[in-house]
Coordinates of C-alpha atoms in Angstrom, one line a residue:
Chain A
R5 CA 22.9 26.8 -42.9
R6 CA 25.0 27.0 -46.3
G7 CA 23.0 30.0 -47.7
E8 CA 23.0 32.0 -44.9
M9 CA 27.0 31.1 -44.1
A10 CA 26.9 32.0 -47.6
K11 CA 25.3 35.4 -47.0
S12 CA 27.6 36.8 -44.0
T13 CA 30.8 35.6 -45.1
Q14 CA 30.1 37.4 -48.6
L15 CA 31.9 40.5 -48.2
I16 CA 34.6 38.6 -46.6
D17 CA 34.7 36.9 -50.2
N18 CA 35.7 39.4 -52.0
E19 CA 39.2 39.8 -52.7
V20 CA 39.7 44.0 -51.9
F21 CA 38.2 43.6 -48.8
R22 CA 39.7 40.1 -47.8
A23 CA 43.1 42.8 -48.6
Y24 CA 42.0 45.6 -46.5
A25 CA 40.6 42.8 -43.4
T26 CA 44.2 42.0 -43.6
H27 CA 45.8 45.6 -43.4
A28 CA 43.3 46.2 -41.1
A29 CA 44.3 43.6 -38.5
I30 CA 47.9 43.9 -39.5
V31 CA 47.8 47.7 -38.2
L32 CA 45.4 47.4 -35.2
L33 CA 47.7 45.0 -34.3
K34 CA 50.9 46.8 -34.6
M35 CA 48.7 49.3 -32.4
M36 CA 47.9 47.3 -30.0
L37 CA 51.8 45.9 -29.6
M38 CA 52.6 49.9 -28.8
S39 CA 50.6 49.4 -24.9
L40 CA 52.7 46.3 -24.6
I41 CA 56.0 48.0 -25.0
T42 CA 54.8 50.5 -22.6
A43 CA 54.2 48.0 -19.7
Y44 CA 57.5 46.3 -21.0
F45 CA 59.5 50.4 -20.3
R46 CA 57.5 50.9 -17.4
I47 CA 58.7 47.9 -16.0
T48 CA 62.2 47.6 -17.0
R49 CA 62.4 51.6 -16.1
K50 CA 60.4 51.3 -12.7
A51 CA 58.2 54.1 -13.7
F52 CA 54.5 54.1 -13.0
V53 CA 51.6 56.4 -12.5
N54 CA 48.9 54.7 -10.3
P55 CA 49.7 54.3 -7.0
E56 CA 48.2 50.9 -7.0
D57 CA 50.7 49.8 -9.1
T58 CA 53.7 50.1 -7.4
A59 CA 52.0 48.5 -4.3
S60 CA 54.2 45.1 -4.9
F61 CA 57.2 47.5 -3.7
G62 CA 56.8 48.4 -0.4
K63 CA 54.3 50.6 1.2
G64 CA 54.7 54.8 1.9
E65 CA 58.1 56.2 0.5
S66 CA 59.7 53.5 -1.1
A67 CA 57.1 53.1 -3.7
K68 CA 55.7 56.8 -4.5
K69 CA 59.5 57.1 -5.9
F70 CA 58.8 54.9 -9.3
L71 CA 55.5 57.5 -9.5
R72 CA 57.4 58.5 -12.1
T73 CA 57.4 60.2 -15.8
D74 CA 60.3 58.4 -18.0
P75 CA 61.4 59.5 -20.8
D76 CA 61.9 56.7 -22.8
V77 CA 58.1 55.6 -21.0
E78 CA 57.0 59.0 -22.6
R79 CA 58.4 57.9 -26.2
V80 CA 56.5 54.8 -26.6
R81 CA 52.6 56.2 -25.5
R82 CA 54.0 59.0 -27.6
G83 CA 54.0 56.6 -30.8
H84 CA 51.2 54.8 -29.3
L85 CA 49.2 58.4 -29.6
N86 CA 50.2 59.1 -32.8
D87 CA 49.0 55.6 -33.8
L88 CA 46.1 55.8 -32.5
E89 CA 45.6 59.4 -34.6
N90 CA 47.0 58.1 -37.9
I91 CA 45.6 54.1 -37.8
V92 CA 42.0 54.5 -37.3
P93 CA 41.1 57.2 -39.6
F94 CA 42.9 54.1 -41.5
V95 CA 40.3 51.4 -40.7
G96 CA 37.2 54.1 -40.7
I97 CA 38.1 55.5 -44.6
G98 CA 39.6 52.6 -45.6
L99 CA 36.8 50.6 -44.9
L100 CA 34.4 52.5 -47.0
Y101 CA 37.4 52.9 -49.6
A102 CA 37.4 48.9 -49.5
L103 CA 33.4 49.2 -50.3
S104 CA 33.5 52.0 -52.9
G105 CA 34.8 49.0 -55.8
P106 CA 37.8 50.1 -56.4
E107 CA 40.3 47.7 -59.0
L108 CA 42.6 44.9 -56.1
S109 CA 45.8 46.3 -57.4
T110 CA 45.1 50.0 -57.1
A111 CA 43.7 48.5 -53.3
L112 CA 46.3 46.9 -52.6
L113 CA 48.7 50.0 -53.6
H114 CA 47.5 51.6 -50.7
F115 CA 47.0 49.6 -47.7
R116 CA 50.4 47.9 -48.9
I117 CA 52.2 51.4 -48.4
F118 CA 49.9 52.6 -45.4
T119 CA 51.2 49.5 -43.5
G120 CA 55.0 49.6 -44.3
A121 CA 54.9 53.6 -43.7
R122 CA 53.1 52.9 -40.0
I123 CA 56.2 50.1 -39.6
L124 CA 58.7 52.2 -40.6
H125 CA 56.8 55.6 -38.6
T126 CA 57.3 53.0 -35.1
F127 CA 60.8 52.2 -35.6
A128 CA 61.6 55.8 -36.4
Y129 CA 60.1 56.4 -32.7
L130 CA 61.1 54.1 -31.2
I131 CA 65.0 54.0 -31.9
P132 CA 64.4 56.9 -33.0
L133 CA 66.0 57.9 -36.5
P134 CA 66.8 61.2 -37.0
Q135 CA 64.5 63.9 -39.0
P136 CA 63.0 63.5 -41.5
G137 CA 62.8 59.3 -40.8
R138 CA 59.5 60.0 -39.0
G139 CA 58.1 62.6 -40.5
L140 CA 57.9 61.2 -43.6
S141 CA 56.8 58.4 -42.8
W142 CA 54.3 60.1 -41.3
A143 CA 53.5 61.7 -44.2
V144 CA 53.3 58.9 -46.9
G145 CA 50.8 57.0 -44.3
Y146 CA 48.4 60.4 -43.5
S147 CA 48.9 60.7 -47.8
V148 CA 47.4 57.0 -48.2
T149 CA 44.8 57.8 -45.9
F150 CA 43.6 61.5 -47.7
S151 CA 43.5 59.5 -51.2
M152 CA 41.0 56.9 -50.4
A153 CA 39.4 59.6 -48.6
Y154 CA 39.0 60.8 -51.9
K155 CA 37.9 58.1 -53.5
V156 CA 35.2 57.7 -51.1
L157 CA 33.1 60.8 -51.3
K158 CA 33.9 60.8 -55.4
T159 CA 31.9 57.6 -55.3
A160 CA 29.9 58.2 -52.1
W161 CA 29.1 61.5 -52.2
L162 CA 25.9 62.0 -50.3
L163 CA 26.1 65.3 -47.8
Chain B
R14 CA 10.5 49.5 -51.5
R15 CA 10.6 46.3 -50.0
G16 CA 13.9 45.0 -51.5
E17 CA 15.9 47.8 -50.8
M18 CA 15.2 47.9 -47.5
A19 CA 15.3 43.8 -46.8
K20 CA 19.4 44.5 -48.7
S21 CA 20.1 47.2 -46.2
T22 CA 19.3 45.5 -43.5
Q23 CA 20.8 42.0 -44.5
L24 CA 23.9 42.5 -42.2
I25 CA 21.7 43.2 -39.6
D26 CA 19.9 40.9 -40.2
N27 CA 22.9 38.0 -39.6
E28 CA 22.7 36.4 -35.8
V29 CA 26.3 36.9 -35.2
F30 CA 26.8 40.7 -37.2
R31 CA 23.6 41.5 -34.5
A32 CA 25.6 40.8 -31.5
Y33 CA 28.7 42.2 -32.9
A34 CA 26.4 45.2 -32.8
T35 CA 24.9 45.0 -29.3
H36 CA 28.6 44.2 -28.0
A37 CA 29.9 47.5 -29.6
A38 CA 27.6 49.7 -29.2
I39 CA 28.1 48.9 -25.3
V40 CA 31.1 49.5 -25.0
L41 CA 31.7 52.5 -27.2
L42 CA 28.7 53.9 -25.3
K43 CA 30.7 52.8 -22.1
M44 CA 33.8 54.6 -23.7
M45 CA 31.5 57.9 -24.0
L46 CA 30.6 57.5 -20.5
M47 CA 34.4 58.7 -19.6
S48 CA 33.9 62.0 -21.1
L49 CA 30.6 62.7 -19.1
I50 CA 32.7 61.8 -15.3
T51 CA 36.0 63.2 -16.6
A52 CA 32.9 66.2 -16.8
Y53 CA 31.9 65.4 -13.3
F54 CA 35.6 65.3 -11.5
R55 CA 36.4 68.4 -13.3
I56 CA 33.1 70.4 -12.0
T57 CA 33.3 69.1 -8.1
R58 CA 37.0 69.4 -8.2
K59 CA 37.0 72.5 -9.8
A60 CA 40.1 71.4 -12.0
F61 CA 40.2 73.1 -15.2
V62 CA 42.8 73.2 -18.0
N63 CA 40.7 75.7 -20.4
P64 CA 40.9 79.1 -19.3
E65 CA 37.5 80.4 -21.0
D66 CA 35.8 77.4 -18.7
T67 CA 36.7 79.3 -15.6
A68 CA 35.3 82.4 -16.7
S69 CA 32.1 81.8 -14.7
F70 CA 34.6 81.9 -11.6
G71 CA 35.0 85.3 -11.8
K72 CA 38.2 86.9 -13.5
G73 CA 42.1 86.9 -12.7
E74 CA 43.2 85.4 -9.9
S75 CA 40.2 84.2 -8.7
A76 CA 39.5 81.9 -11.8
K77 CA 43.6 81.2 -12.2
K78 CA 43.7 78.7 -9.2
F79 CA 41.0 76.6 -10.7
L80 CA 43.9 76.0 -13.9
R81 CA 44.9 72.8 -12.2
T82 CA 45.6 68.9 -12.7
D83 CA 43.4 67.0 -10.1
P84 CA 44.6 63.5 -9.3
D85 CA 40.4 61.8 -9.2
V86 CA 40.3 63.9 -12.7
E87 CA 43.5 62.0 -14.2
R88 CA 42.9 58.3 -12.8
V89 CA 39.6 59.2 -15.3
R90 CA 41.7 60.5 -18.1
R91 CA 43.6 57.3 -17.9
G92 CA 41.3 55.1 -17.6
H93 CA 39.6 57.5 -20.9
L94 CA 42.0 56.8 -23.2
N95 CA 43.0 53.4 -22.2
D96 CA 39.4 52.6 -23.6
L97 CA 40.6 54.0 -26.9
E98 CA 43.4 51.8 -27.1
N99 CA 41.9 49.3 -26.5
I100 CA 37.9 49.3 -27.0
V101 CA 39.2 51.1 -31.1
P102 CA 41.1 47.7 -32.1
F103 CA 38.1 45.9 -30.6
V104 CA 35.5 47.5 -32.6
G105 CA 37.4 47.3 -35.8
I106 CA 38.7 43.6 -35.4
G107 CA 34.9 42.6 -33.9
L108 CA 33.8 43.6 -37.6
L109 CA 36.2 42.1 -39.8
Y110 CA 35.7 39.0 -37.3
A111 CA 32.0 38.9 -37.4
L112 CA 32.3 38.7 -41.3
S113 CA 34.8 36.4 -40.9
G114 CA 31.8 33.7 -40.4
P115 CA 32.5 32.8 -36.9
E116 CA 29.5 30.1 -35.4
L117 CA 27.6 32.6 -33.5
S118 CA 28.5 30.4 -29.7
T119 CA 31.7 31.0 -30.6
A120 CA 31.7 34.6 -31.7
L121 CA 29.3 35.0 -28.1
L122 CA 31.9 34.0 -25.9
H123 CA 33.9 36.9 -27.5
F124 CA 32.3 39.5 -27.5
R125 CA 30.5 39.2 -24.3
I126 CA 34.2 38.2 -22.6
F127 CA 35.4 41.6 -23.9
T128 CA 32.6 43.3 -22.9
G129 CA 32.9 42.3 -19.6
A130 CA 36.5 42.3 -19.2
R131 CA 36.4 46.0 -20.0
I132 CA 33.6 46.8 -17.9
L133 CA 35.3 45.3 -15.0
H134 CA 38.9 47.3 -15.9
T135 CA 36.6 50.5 -15.3
F136 CA 35.4 49.6 -11.9
A137 CA 38.7 48.3 -11.3
Y138 CA 40.5 52.0 -12.6
L139 CA 38.3 54.1 -10.8
I140 CA 37.8 52.6 -7.6
P141 CA 40.7 51.5 -7.8
L142 CA 41.3 47.9 -6.9
P143 CA 44.3 46.3 -5.9
Q144 CA 46.6 45.3 -8.9
P145 CA 46.3 42.7 -10.6
G146 CA 42.6 43.7 -10.9
R147 CA 43.1 46.3 -12.9
G148 CA 45.7 44.2 -15.3
L149 CA 43.9 40.9 -15.3
S150 CA 41.1 42.3 -17.3
W151 CA 42.7 44.4 -19.3
A152 CA 44.7 41.5 -20.1
V153 CA 41.3 39.3 -20.7
G154 CA 40.3 42.2 -23.1
Y155 CA 43.5 42.6 -24.9
S156 CA 43.6 38.6 -25.8
V157 CA 39.9 38.1 -27.2
T158 CA 40.6 41.2 -29.7
F159 CA 44.2 39.5 -30.6
S160 CA 42.0 35.5 -30.8
M161 CA 39.2 37.7 -33.0
A162 CA 42.4 39.4 -34.8
Y163 CA 43.7 35.5 -36.1
K164 CA 40.8 33.9 -37.4
V165 CA 40.3 37.1 -39.5
L166 CA 44.1 36.4 -40.9
K167 CA 43.5 33.3 -41.2
T168 CA 40.0 34.0 -43.1
A169 CA 40.9 36.7 -45.2
W170 CA 45.0 36.7 -45.7
L171 CA 45.6 38.9 -49.0
L172 CA 48.9 40.3 -48.3
Chain C
R12 CA 33.6 40.6 -63.6
R13 CA 30.4 43.2 -63.6
G14 CA 28.8 40.7 -61.1
E15 CA 31.1 40.9 -58.6
M16 CA 31.3 44.9 -59.1
A17 CA 28.2 45.1 -58.2
K18 CA 28.7 42.6 -55.8
S19 CA 31.1 44.8 -54.0
T20 CA 29.5 48.4 -54.5
Q21 CA 26.2 46.9 -53.2
L22 CA 26.6 48.4 -49.7
I23 CA 28.0 51.9 -51.3
D24 CA 25.0 51.7 -53.6
N25 CA 22.7 52.0 -50.4
E26 CA 21.7 56.0 -50.4
V27 CA 22.1 55.7 -46.1
F28 CA 25.5 54.6 -46.6
R29 CA 26.2 56.7 -49.2
A30 CA 25.3 59.8 -46.5
Y31 CA 27.4 58.1 -43.6
A32 CA 30.6 57.4 -45.9
T33 CA 30.2 60.7 -47.2
H34 CA 29.9 62.4 -43.4
A35 CA 32.3 59.6 -41.6
A36 CA 34.8 61.0 -44.4
I37 CA 34.5 64.4 -43.2
V38 CA 34.9 64.0 -40.2
L39 CA 37.5 61.2 -40.2
L40 CA 39.1 64.1 -42.5
K41 CA 38.5 67.1 -40.0
M42 CA 40.1 64.2 -37.2
M43 CA 42.9 64.4 -39.3
L44 CA 43.4 68.2 -40.0
M45 CA 44.7 68.1 -36.1
S46 CA 47.2 66.9 -36.4
L47 CA 48.6 69.3 -39.1
I48 CA 47.8 72.2 -36.8
T49 CA 49.4 70.7 -34.2
A50 CA 52.4 71.0 -36.1
Y51 CA 51.7 73.9 -37.8
F52 CA 51.8 75.3 -34.5
R53 CA 54.9 73.8 -33.1
I54 CA 57.2 74.6 -36.1
T55 CA 55.7 78.5 -36.0
R56 CA 56.1 78.6 -31.9
K57 CA 58.9 76.2 -31.8
A58 CA 57.5 74.2 -29.2
F59 CA 58.9 70.3 -29.8
V60 CA 58.7 67.1 -27.8
N61 CA 60.6 64.7 -29.5
P62 CA 65.0 65.7 -29.3
E63 CA 65.3 64.6 -32.7
D64 CA 63.0 67.2 -33.8
T65 CA 65.3 69.9 -33.0
A66 CA 68.1 69.0 -34.6
S67 CA 67.9 71.1 -37.5
F68 CA 67.7 74.0 -34.7
G69 CA 71.9 73.0 -33.3
K70 CA 73.5 71.2 -30.8
G71 CA 73.6 71.4 -27.4
E72 CA 71.6 74.3 -24.9
S73 CA 70.6 75.6 -28.5
A74 CA 68.4 73.3 -29.5
K75 CA 67.0 72.5 -25.6
K76 CA 65.6 75.7 -25.7
F77 CA 62.8 74.4 -28.2
L78 CA 61.7 71.5 -26.2
R79 CA 59.1 73.0 -24.3
T80 CA 54.9 73.4 -24.8
D81 CA 53.7 75.5 -26.1
P82 CA 49.9 76.7 -24.9
D83 CA 48.6 77.0 -28.4
V84 CA 50.0 73.8 -29.5
E85 CA 48.5 71.8 -26.8
R86 CA 45.8 73.6 -26.9
V87 CA 45.4 72.1 -30.4
R88 CA 46.2 68.4 -29.4
R89 CA 43.5 68.8 -26.8
G90 CA 41.3 70.0 -29.5
H91 CA 42.0 66.7 -31.3
L92 CA 42.0 63.9 -28.4
N93 CA 38.4 64.9 -28.0
D94 CA 37.9 64.4 -31.5
L95 CA 39.1 60.9 -30.9
E96 CA 37.0 61.1 -28.1
N97 CA 33.8 62.1 -29.8
I98 CA 34.4 61.4 -33.7
V99 CA 35.8 57.5 -33.1
P100 CA 32.6 56.9 -31.3
F101 CA 30.1 58.3 -34.3
V102 CA 32.2 56.4 -36.8
G103 CA 31.7 53.3 -35.1
I104 CA 28.1 53.2 -34.0
G105 CA 27.2 55.3 -37.2
L106 CA 28.3 52.5 -39.1
L107 CA 26.0 50.1 -37.2
Y108 CA 23.1 53.2 -37.5
A109 CA 23.4 53.2 -41.7
L110 CA 22.9 48.6 -41.6
S111 CA 20.1 49.4 -39.1
G112 CA 17.4 50.0 -41.5
P113 CA 16.5 53.9 -41.0
E114 CA 15.1 56.4 -43.2
L115 CA 17.1 58.3 -45.2
S116 CA 15.6 61.3 -43.7
T117 CA 16.4 60.4 -40.3
A118 CA 20.2 59.1 -41.2
L119 CA 20.4 62.7 -42.8
L120 CA 19.2 64.6 -39.7
H121 CA 21.6 63.0 -37.2
F122 CA 24.7 62.8 -39.9
R123 CA 24.0 66.6 -40.2
I124 CA 24.1 68.2 -36.7
F125 CA 26.8 65.4 -35.9
T126 CA 28.7 66.9 -39.0
G127 CA 27.8 70.5 -38.4
A128 CA 28.5 70.0 -34.1
R129 CA 32.0 69.1 -34.6
I130 CA 33.6 72.0 -36.5
L131 CA 31.6 74.2 -34.4
H132 CA 33.3 72.3 -31.7
T133 CA 36.5 73.0 -33.3
F134 CA 36.4 76.8 -34.0
A135 CA 35.1 76.7 -30.1
Y136 CA 38.0 75.3 -29.8
L137 CA 40.5 77.2 -31.3
I138 CA 39.2 80.3 -31.7
P139 CA 38.6 80.1 -28.4
L140 CA 35.3 80.8 -28.2
P141 CA 33.6 82.0 -24.7
Q142 CA 32.1 79.1 -23.1
P143 CA 29.1 77.7 -23.4
G144 CA 30.4 77.3 -27.0
R145 CA 32.5 74.1 -27.1
G146 CA 30.4 72.5 -24.5
L147 CA 27.4 72.9 -26.3
S148 CA 28.3 71.5 -29.7
W149 CA 30.1 68.8 -27.9
A150 CA 27.1 68.0 -26.3
V151 CA 25.1 68.0 -29.7
G152 CA 27.5 65.1 -31.1
Y153 CA 27.7 63.3 -28.0
S154 CA 23.7 63.2 -28.2
V155 CA 23.6 62.7 -31.9
T156 CA 25.9 59.1 -31.3
F157 CA 23.7 58.5 -28.2
S158 CA 20.4 58.6 -30.2
M159 CA 22.3 56.3 -33.0
A160 CA 23.1 54.1 -30.5
Y161 CA 19.6 53.8 -29.0
K162 CA 18.5 52.7 -32.5
V163 CA 21.3 50.1 -33.1
L164 CA 20.9 48.4 -29.7
K165 CA 16.5 48.8 -30.5
T166 CA 17.2 46.5 -33.9
A167 CA 20.4 44.8 -33.6
W168 CA 20.0 42.8 -29.4
L169 CA 21.5 39.7 -28.9
L170 CA 23.3 40.5 -26.2

């Protein structure tokens, strides 16, 4: 029992892996939060896309007028898609990076900058902040993922 | 040879990890199925988005009329995007959860509820079922991923 | 110190896992490249979606005319979304496959075909090549992921 437990948790006992798990969970939760913000704006702006979602507003024309796009809803959806395009590569490449034996301090530097940049990116997108706020926060996160990918390819290369 | 094999398969020998691998593969295959359903509706509804996809229907105006959106195609695409937004976090957080040493019974409960909820969500979206069918199945899957993320952060926390 | 290092890098010492890490990093970087191509076309075609992105072009109506869709931008974005729909399942299922103890030669065959197919798919989408170029390259990548999922489910099955 004890031995089995130890085996199953050995990765999570590694400090670099723990740091990865913490940051990966945080940015994935942040990405999931976009669904709730989208739902909030859809309901408060009364802007839906599926006819069955407007059934509670009545039948026929009275409900149909809520099948529309809203600028705030679309903005959150673009932020959500941008998260998918950037957080998903971070989670995939970050896992390989955490298993490639980096120094804990170097790994933490990568993870912290990425998490911070993506949280800033979300605020920059939703407020919105004037450019280049959003552009820069995107570029910082992108560069961190690129740096980790370089370490992974240098360590693991077997094509 | 034997030792190497054992080393490479030790994660897959762990029961929690096997359960994770089974459910992750099932929900990812389910997500991939959305591509086939989209292709099916695009072909049967003759509703395409790329000009080169309609070349077999003739040249010029006769082909151009098939470059259009179709409600059924758009509905499947929304279901596909919703899968990306929800199944991808499950796969990422679920992996970390499986490595955080949960009880097999607790892990199975999480995985089974998520897989069931996402299959229900797909039926609710495609049929479509009246609300709150789709909303509830979405919320159940979302809550399961959230619960796993809580366990991961509690076990691994190293910010 | 040495022992800890060895433990943390044992997965990356496995040849199948190294091959997986190499190919997963390559296709994720390829997917990330789509962001840069989108940005390139948005800037050269002057076709933006966020009002704050056009502020440097002046105020009012003179900037508003750059808030528009452009066929080249939309084409790259569709290619990017297709990558998310196909490369993400490959990365998830490929990890489980790499841990399921396949022969190195079989694993390399899967990974190489997938990576090649997705690079071809990108060229087929962006040039664009006449069909069935894009369709076939998509189907090849899809089939590879399906084949790996079959091996995962056969090895790990615990529902």
